[in-house]
Coordinates of C-alpha atoms in Angstrom, one line a residue:
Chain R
X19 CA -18.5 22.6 84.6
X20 CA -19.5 21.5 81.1
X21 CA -22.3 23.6 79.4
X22 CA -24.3 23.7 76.2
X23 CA -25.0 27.1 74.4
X24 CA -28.5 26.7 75.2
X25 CA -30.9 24.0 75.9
X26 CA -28.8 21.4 74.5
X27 CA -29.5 18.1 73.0
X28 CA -32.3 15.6 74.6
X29 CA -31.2 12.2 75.8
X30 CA -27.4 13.8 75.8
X31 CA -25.9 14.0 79.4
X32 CA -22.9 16.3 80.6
X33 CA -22.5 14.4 83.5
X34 CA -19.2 12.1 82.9
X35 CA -16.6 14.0 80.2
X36 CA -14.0 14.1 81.3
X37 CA -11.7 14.3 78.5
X38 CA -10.9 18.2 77.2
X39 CA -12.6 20.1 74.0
X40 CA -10.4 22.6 71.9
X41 CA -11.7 24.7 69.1
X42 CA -9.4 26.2 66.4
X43 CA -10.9 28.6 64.8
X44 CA -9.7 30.9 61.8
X45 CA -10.4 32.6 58.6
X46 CA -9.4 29.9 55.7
X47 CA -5.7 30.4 55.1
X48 CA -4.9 31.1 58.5
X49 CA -2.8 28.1 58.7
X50 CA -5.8 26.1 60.9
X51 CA -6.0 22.4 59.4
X52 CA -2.1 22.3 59.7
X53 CA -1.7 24.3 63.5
X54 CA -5.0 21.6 64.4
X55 CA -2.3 18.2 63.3
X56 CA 1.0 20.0 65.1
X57 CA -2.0 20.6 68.1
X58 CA -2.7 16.7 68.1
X59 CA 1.1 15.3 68.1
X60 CA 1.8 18.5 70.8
X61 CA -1.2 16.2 72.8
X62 CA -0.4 12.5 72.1
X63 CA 3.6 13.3 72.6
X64 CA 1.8 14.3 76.1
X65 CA 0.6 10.9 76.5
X66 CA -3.1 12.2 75.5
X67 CA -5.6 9.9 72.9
X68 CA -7.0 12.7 70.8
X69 CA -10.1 12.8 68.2
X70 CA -11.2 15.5 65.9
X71 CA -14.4 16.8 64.4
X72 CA -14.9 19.6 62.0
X73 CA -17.4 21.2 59.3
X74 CA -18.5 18.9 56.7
X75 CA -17.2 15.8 58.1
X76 CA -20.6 14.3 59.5
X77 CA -20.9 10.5 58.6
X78 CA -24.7 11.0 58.3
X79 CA -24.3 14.2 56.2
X80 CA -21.1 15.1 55.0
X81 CA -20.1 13.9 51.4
X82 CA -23.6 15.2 51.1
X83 CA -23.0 19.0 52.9
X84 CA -19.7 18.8 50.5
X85 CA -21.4 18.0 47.2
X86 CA -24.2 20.4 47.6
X87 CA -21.5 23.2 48.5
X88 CA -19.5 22.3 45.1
X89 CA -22.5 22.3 43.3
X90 CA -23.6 26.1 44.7
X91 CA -27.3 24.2 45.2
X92 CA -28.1 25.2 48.9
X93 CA -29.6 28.7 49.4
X94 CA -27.9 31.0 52.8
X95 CA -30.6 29.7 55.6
X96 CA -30.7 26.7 54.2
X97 CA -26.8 26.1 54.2
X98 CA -27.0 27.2 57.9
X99 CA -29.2 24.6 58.7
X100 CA -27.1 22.0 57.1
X101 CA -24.3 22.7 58.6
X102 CA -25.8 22.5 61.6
X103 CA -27.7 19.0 61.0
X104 CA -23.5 18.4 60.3
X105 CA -22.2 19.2 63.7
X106 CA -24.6 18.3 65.5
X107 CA -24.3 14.4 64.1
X108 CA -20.6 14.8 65.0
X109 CA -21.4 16.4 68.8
X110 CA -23.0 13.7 69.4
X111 CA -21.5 10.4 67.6
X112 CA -18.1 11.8 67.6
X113 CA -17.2 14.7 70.3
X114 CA -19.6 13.4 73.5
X115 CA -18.4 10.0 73.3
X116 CA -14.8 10.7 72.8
X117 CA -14.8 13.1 75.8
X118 CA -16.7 10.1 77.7
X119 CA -13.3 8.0 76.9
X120 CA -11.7 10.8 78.5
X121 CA -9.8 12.0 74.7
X122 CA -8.3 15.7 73.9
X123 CA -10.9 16.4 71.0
X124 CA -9.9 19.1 68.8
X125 CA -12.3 21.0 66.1
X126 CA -11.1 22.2 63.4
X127 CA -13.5 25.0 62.9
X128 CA -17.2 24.6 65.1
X129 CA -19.9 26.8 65.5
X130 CA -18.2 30.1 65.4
X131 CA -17.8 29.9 61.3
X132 CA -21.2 28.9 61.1
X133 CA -22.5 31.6 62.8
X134 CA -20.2 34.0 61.2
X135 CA -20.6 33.4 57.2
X136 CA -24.4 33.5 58.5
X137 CA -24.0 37.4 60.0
X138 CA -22.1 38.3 56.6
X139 CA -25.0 37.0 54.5
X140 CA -27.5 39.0 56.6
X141 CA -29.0 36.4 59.0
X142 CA -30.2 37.2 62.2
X143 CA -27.2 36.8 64.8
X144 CA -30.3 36.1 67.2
X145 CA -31.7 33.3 65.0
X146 CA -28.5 31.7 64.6
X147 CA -26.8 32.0 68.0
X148 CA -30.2 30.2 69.0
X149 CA -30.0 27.5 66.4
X150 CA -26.9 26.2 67.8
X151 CA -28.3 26.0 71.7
X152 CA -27.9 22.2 71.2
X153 CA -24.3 22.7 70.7
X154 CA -21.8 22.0 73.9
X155 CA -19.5 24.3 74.7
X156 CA -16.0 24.0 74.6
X157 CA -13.0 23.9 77.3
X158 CA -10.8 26.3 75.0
X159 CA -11.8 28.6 72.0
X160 CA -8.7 30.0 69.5
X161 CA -9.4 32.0 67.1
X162 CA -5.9 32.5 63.9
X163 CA -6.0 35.9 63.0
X164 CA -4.4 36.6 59.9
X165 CA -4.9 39.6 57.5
X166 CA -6.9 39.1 54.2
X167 CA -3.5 39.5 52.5
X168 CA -2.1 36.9 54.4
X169 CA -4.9 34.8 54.0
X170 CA -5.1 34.8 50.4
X171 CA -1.3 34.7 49.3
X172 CA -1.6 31.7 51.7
X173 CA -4.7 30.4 49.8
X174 CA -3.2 30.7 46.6
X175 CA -0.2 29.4 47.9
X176 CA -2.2 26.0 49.2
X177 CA -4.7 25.9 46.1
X178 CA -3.2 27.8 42.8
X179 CA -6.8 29.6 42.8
X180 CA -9.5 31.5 45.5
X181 CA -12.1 29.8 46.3
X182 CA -16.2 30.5 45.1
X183 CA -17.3 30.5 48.4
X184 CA -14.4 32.1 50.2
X185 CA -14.4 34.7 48.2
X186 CA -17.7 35.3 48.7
X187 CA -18.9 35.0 45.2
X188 CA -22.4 34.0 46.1
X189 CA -22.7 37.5 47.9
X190 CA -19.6 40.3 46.3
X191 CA -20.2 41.5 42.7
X192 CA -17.8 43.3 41.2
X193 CA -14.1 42.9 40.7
X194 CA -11.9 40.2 39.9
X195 CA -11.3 37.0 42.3
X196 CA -8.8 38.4 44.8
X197 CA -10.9 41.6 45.0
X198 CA -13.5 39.8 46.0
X199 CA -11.6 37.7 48.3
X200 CA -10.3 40.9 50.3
X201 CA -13.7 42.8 50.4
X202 CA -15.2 39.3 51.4
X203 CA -12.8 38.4 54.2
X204 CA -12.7 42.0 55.2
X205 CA -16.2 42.0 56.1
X206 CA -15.9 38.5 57.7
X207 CA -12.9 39.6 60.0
X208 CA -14.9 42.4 61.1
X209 CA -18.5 39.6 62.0
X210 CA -15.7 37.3 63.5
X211 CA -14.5 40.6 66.1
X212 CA -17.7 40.4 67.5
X213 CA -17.8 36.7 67.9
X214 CA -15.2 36.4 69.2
X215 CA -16.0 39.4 71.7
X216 CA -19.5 38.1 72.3
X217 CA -18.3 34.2 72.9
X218 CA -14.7 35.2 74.9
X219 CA -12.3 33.6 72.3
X220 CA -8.2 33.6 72.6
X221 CA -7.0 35.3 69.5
X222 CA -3.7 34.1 68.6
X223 CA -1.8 36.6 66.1
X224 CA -1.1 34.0 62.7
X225 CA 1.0 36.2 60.6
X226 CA 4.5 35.0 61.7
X227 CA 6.2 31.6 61.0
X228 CA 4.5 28.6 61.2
X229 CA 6.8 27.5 64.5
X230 CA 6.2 30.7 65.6
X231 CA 2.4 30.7 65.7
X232 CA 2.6 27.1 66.9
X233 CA 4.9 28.1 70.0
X234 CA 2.1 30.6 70.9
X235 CA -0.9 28.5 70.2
X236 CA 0.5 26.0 72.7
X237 CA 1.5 28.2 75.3
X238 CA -2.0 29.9 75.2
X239 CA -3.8 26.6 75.1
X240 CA -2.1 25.2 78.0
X241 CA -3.0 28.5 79.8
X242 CA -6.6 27.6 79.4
X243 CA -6.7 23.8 79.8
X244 CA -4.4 23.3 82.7
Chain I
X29 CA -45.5 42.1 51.5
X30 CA -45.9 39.0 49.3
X31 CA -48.7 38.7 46.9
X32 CA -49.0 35.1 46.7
X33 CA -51.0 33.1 49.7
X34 CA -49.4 30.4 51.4
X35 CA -52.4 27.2 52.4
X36 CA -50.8 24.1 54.4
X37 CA -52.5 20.8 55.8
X38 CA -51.6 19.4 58.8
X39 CA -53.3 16.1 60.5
X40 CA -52.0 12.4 61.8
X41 CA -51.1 9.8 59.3
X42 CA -55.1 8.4 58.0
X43 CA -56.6 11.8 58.9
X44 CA -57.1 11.9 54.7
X45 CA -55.4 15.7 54.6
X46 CA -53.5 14.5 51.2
X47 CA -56.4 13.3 49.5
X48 CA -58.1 16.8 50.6
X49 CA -55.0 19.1 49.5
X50 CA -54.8 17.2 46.2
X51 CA -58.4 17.9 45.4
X52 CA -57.9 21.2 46.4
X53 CA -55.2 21.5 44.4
X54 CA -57.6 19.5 41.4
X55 CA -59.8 22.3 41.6
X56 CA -57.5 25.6 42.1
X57 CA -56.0 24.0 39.1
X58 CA -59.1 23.5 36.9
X59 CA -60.4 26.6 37.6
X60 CA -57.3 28.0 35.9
X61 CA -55.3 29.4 39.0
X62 CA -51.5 30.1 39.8
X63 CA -51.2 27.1 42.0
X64 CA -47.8 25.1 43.1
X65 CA -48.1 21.8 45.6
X66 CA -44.7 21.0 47.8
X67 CA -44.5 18.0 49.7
X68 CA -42.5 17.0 53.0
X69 CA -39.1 16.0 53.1
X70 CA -39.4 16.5 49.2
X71 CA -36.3 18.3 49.0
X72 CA -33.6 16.7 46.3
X73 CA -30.7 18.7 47.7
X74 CA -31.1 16.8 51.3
X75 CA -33.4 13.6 50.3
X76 CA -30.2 11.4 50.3
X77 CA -29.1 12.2 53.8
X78 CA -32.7 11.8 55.3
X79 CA -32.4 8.3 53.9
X80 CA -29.6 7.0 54.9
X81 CA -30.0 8.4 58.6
X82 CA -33.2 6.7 58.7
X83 CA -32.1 3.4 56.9
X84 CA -29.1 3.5 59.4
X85 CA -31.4 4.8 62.0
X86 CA -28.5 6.7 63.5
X87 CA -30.9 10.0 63.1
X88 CA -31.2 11.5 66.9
X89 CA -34.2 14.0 67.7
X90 CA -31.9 17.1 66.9
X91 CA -30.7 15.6 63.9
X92 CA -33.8 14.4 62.9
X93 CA -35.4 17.4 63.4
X94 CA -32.8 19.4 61.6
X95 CA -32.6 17.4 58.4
X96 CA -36.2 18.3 58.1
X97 CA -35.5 22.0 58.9
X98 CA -33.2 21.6 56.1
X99 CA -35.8 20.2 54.0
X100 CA -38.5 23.1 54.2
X101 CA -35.8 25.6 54.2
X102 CA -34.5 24.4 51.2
X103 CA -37.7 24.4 49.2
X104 CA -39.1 27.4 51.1
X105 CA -36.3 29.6 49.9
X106 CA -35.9 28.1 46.2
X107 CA -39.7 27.6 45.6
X108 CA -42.4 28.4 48.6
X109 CA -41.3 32.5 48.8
X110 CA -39.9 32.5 45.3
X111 CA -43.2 31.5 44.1
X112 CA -45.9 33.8 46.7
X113 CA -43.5 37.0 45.6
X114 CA -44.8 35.7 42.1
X115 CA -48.0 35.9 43.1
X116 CA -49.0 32.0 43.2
X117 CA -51.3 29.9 45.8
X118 CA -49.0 27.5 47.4
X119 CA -50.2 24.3 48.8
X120 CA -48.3 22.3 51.7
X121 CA -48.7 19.0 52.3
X122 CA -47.5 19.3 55.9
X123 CA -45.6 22.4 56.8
X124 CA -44.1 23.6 60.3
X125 CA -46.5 22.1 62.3
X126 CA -45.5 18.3 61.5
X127 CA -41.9 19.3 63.1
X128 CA -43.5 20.9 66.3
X129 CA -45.5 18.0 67.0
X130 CA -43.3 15.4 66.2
X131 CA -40.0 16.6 67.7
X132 CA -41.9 17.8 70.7
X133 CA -42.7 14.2 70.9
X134 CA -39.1 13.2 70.3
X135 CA -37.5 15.9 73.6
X136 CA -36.5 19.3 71.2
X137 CA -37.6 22.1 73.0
X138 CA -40.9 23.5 71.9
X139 CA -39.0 27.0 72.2
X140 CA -36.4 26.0 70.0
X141 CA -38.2 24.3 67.2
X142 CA -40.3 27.3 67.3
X143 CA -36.8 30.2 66.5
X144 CA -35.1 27.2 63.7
X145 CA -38.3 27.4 61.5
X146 CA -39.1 31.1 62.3
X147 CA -37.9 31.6 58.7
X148 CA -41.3 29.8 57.5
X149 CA -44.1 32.3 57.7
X150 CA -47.6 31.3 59.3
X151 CA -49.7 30.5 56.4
X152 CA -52.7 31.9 54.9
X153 CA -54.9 29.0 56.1
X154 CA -53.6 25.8 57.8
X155 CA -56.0 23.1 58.0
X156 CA -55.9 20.5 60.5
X157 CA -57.9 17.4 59.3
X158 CA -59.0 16.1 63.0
X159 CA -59.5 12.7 63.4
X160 CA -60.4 10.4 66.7
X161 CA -57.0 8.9 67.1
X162 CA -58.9 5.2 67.2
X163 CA -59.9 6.1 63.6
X164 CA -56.7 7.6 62.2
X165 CA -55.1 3.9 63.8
X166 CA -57.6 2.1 62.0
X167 CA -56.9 3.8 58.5
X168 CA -53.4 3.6 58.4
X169 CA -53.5 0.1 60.1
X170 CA -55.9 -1.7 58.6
X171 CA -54.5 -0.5 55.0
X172 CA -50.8 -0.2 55.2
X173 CA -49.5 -2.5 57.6
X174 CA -46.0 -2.1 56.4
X175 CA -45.1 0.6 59.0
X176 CA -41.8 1.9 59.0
X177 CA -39.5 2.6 61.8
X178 CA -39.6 6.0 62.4
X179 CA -42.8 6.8 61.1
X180 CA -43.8 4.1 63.8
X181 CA -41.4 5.9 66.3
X182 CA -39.9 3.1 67.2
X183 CA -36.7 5.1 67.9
X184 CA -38.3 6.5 71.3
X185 CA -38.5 3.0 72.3
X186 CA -42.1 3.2 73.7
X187 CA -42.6 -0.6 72.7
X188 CA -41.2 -3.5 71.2
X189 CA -44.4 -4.2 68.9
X190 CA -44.4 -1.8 66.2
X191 CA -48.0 -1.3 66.4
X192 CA -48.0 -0.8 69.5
X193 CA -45.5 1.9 69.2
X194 CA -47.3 3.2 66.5
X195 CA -50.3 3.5 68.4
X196 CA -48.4 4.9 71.4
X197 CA -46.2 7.7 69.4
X198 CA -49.3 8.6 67.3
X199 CA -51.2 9.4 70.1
X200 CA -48.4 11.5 71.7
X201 CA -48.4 14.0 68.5
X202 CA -52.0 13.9 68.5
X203 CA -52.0 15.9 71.8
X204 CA -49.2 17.8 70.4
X205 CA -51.4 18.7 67.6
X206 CA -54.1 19.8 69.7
X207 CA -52.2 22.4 71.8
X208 CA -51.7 24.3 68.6
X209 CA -55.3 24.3 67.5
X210 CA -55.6 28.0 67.8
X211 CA -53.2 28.2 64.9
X212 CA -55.5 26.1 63.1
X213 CA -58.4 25.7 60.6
X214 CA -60.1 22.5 62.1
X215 CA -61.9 20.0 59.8
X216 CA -63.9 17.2 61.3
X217 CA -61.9 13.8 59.0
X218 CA -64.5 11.4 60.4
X219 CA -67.3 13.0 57.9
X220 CA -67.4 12.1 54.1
X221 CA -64.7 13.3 51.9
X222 CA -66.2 15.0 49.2
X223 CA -68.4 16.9 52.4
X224 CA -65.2 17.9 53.7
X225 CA -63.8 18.9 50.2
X226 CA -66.8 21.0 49.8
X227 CA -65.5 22.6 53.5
X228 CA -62.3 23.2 52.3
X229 CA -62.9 25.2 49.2
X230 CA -66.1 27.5 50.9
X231 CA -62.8 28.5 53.6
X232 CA -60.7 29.2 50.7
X233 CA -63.2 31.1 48.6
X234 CA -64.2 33.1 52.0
X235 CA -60.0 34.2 52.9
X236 CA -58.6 34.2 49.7
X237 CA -59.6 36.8 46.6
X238 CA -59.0 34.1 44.0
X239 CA -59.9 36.1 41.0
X240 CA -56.0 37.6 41.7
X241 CA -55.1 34.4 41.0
X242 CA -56.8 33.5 37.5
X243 CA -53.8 32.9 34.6
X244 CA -53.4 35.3 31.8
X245 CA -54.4 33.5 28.8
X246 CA -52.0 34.3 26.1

């Protein structure tokens, strides 16, 4: 039985998707973007068509979402609510009409980030659980777990550098880059627990090899699709 | 507690309520007040998405009404609450309101709309500039006939014509409008401007101590 998180969108039906909706979720570094392509070849060497949506890749608001991030211009609630005007163009232009044509969509990230940078920056969980009643639930929830270690030797591995925003710069004085990084992703592991708890994600343990991790993020997907 | 005051003007397109704010704000100003006007969907950070999703017209009513969340959110939190903790009289050309009428009339949930913009505060004053929906038509209708397509509302379909939708979706926020009176300081648009002008200010002189207001001169 499909199912939004709240009152959903108007003019959207759930009656008629019949394809399958998987969300990987993870702290950045966790090795998502890259288990999320093994995740679609795993499907179409299946025999499944597969789409994928993610944050900041909204035709109708995307370049813009990215540019504003780069340029540190949007304030917390307001960056909430952009993100959300993101998804929810995607939900509906991308996600409900590939599950229509009966395709595996897979997000890379969906509400759950959201929600938690919002709890880390002191927004009401209440508020912003309830912002995202138009969103649809999804068939399968993952979430990478990876130390902040891991996740920032991996991010420096990927980038040379830390990133402003997930290091928290907007919010952690104090410390150099990687400092910041820890205490930030720390705090978000800890706001991500009780997502997690709260919306019944899988946790999938991301520390090993990259096969590794894949191996298990198949087997437990598999468990809760078919 | 802030120590600014926060006025907004709500009212259907041709109820006049930006000629009134903008003498308001004429007067607030002369009278050498800490005054600051915002505008809807003013915002530069997200003006460029609201226009492409409406040139496109591929906005639906929960992005629509999102992109404007965005819009208010954004200027609330770099300007509207920046600028009441610094003790200024902020005017609103349309605030909260618009969005609960208008996506109401588009299918969000009333419930909804009201939790996304529970970060904007009720104002100080809201003034709602009634007008018989026959003469609010006739305004905008017989002055501007270049309607555009959502501000027609030609994307709930209710007619082919634009005018007609026009008429159709106007009327439809109208009653909107009116279930929310009670949050509301009603002005009768139908009587002379300056008359109603001279309403406006006697409200804000009555629920606002303006002399906290007056400028320093340096």
């Amino acid at each position: 039985m499909r199912k939004w998180f709240g009152k959903g969108l108007p003019k959207q039906s759930l009656k008629n998707l019949p394809g399958k909706f998987i969300v990987v979720e993870g702290q950045d570094g966790a090795g998502r973007t890259t288990h999320v392509s093994r995740l679609r070849a795993w499907f179409e060497n299946k025999g499944f068509a597969t789409a994928e949506i993610g944050l900041r890749r909204s035709d109708l608001a995307g370049k813009e979402l990215s540019e504003a991030m780069s340029t540190h211009s949007l304030t917390p609630l307001t960056m909430s609510l952009f993100y959300a005007t993101d998804l929810a163009d995607q939900i509906e232009n991308v996600l409900l009409p590939s599950l229509r044509a009966g395709f595996v969509v897979i997000a890379d990230r969906y509400i759950y980030s959201i929600i938690a940078r919002a709890i880390v920056r002191g927004q009401s969980m209440e508020w912003i659980n309830d912002l995202f009643g138009f969103a649809l639930k999804p068939d399968a929830a993952v979430f990478l777990k990876a130390s902040p270690q891991t996740l920032a030797s991996r991010s420096f591995f990927k980038g040379g550098t830390l990133s402003f925003w997930e290091s928290g710069q907007d919010i952690e004085g104090g410390g150099d880059i990687y400092l910041r990084f820890i205490r930030y992703q720390t705090k978000l592991a800890k706001v991500f627990d009780q997502v997690i708890k709260d919306h019944k994600i899988t946790v999938v343990n991301a520390e090993g090899s990259e096969d590794a991790v894949q191996a298990t993020l198949e087997e437990r997907v598999s468990e809760l699709l078919f | 507690m802030v120590q600014g005051k926060l006025i907004a003007v709500e009212g259907l397109d041709g109820s006049g309520k930006s000629t009134q704010v903008a003498l308001l704000k004429r007067w607030l100003e002369r009278e050498n007040y800490r005054v600051f006007f915002t505008e809807w969907n003013s915002s530069s950070v997200v003006k460029k998405v609201t226009k492409k999703g409406k040139d496109q017209k591929s906005l639906t009513p929960t992005t629509f009404s999102l992109i404007h969340a965005t819009d208010l959110c954004d200027r609330f939190e770099k300007q509207i609450l920046p600028l009441l903790h610094a003790g200024y009289i902020v005017l609103c050309d349309r605030y909260k309101y618009t969005a609960f009428a208008r996506d109401a009339v588009r299918g969000c949930d009333r419930e909804w709309l009201r939790n996304v913009y529970s970060f904007a505060p009720k104002p100080d004053i809201t003034f709602y500039f009634e007008t018989p929906l026959t003469v609010a038509l006739d305004r905008i209708l017989s002055g501007r006939p270049q309607l555009k397509f959502h501000e027609a509302g030609m994307d709930l379909e209710l007619s082919e014509d634009i005018e007609e939708s026009f008429k159709k979706f106007q009327g439809m926020i109208y009653k909107e409008y009116k279930k929310m009176k009670d949050e509301f300081v009603v002005i009768n648009a139908t009587k002379p401007p300056e008359e109603q002008q001279r309403l406006v200010r006697s409200v804000v002189e009555s629920k606002i101590d303006l002399k906290r207001f007056k400028k320093k001169r340096v």
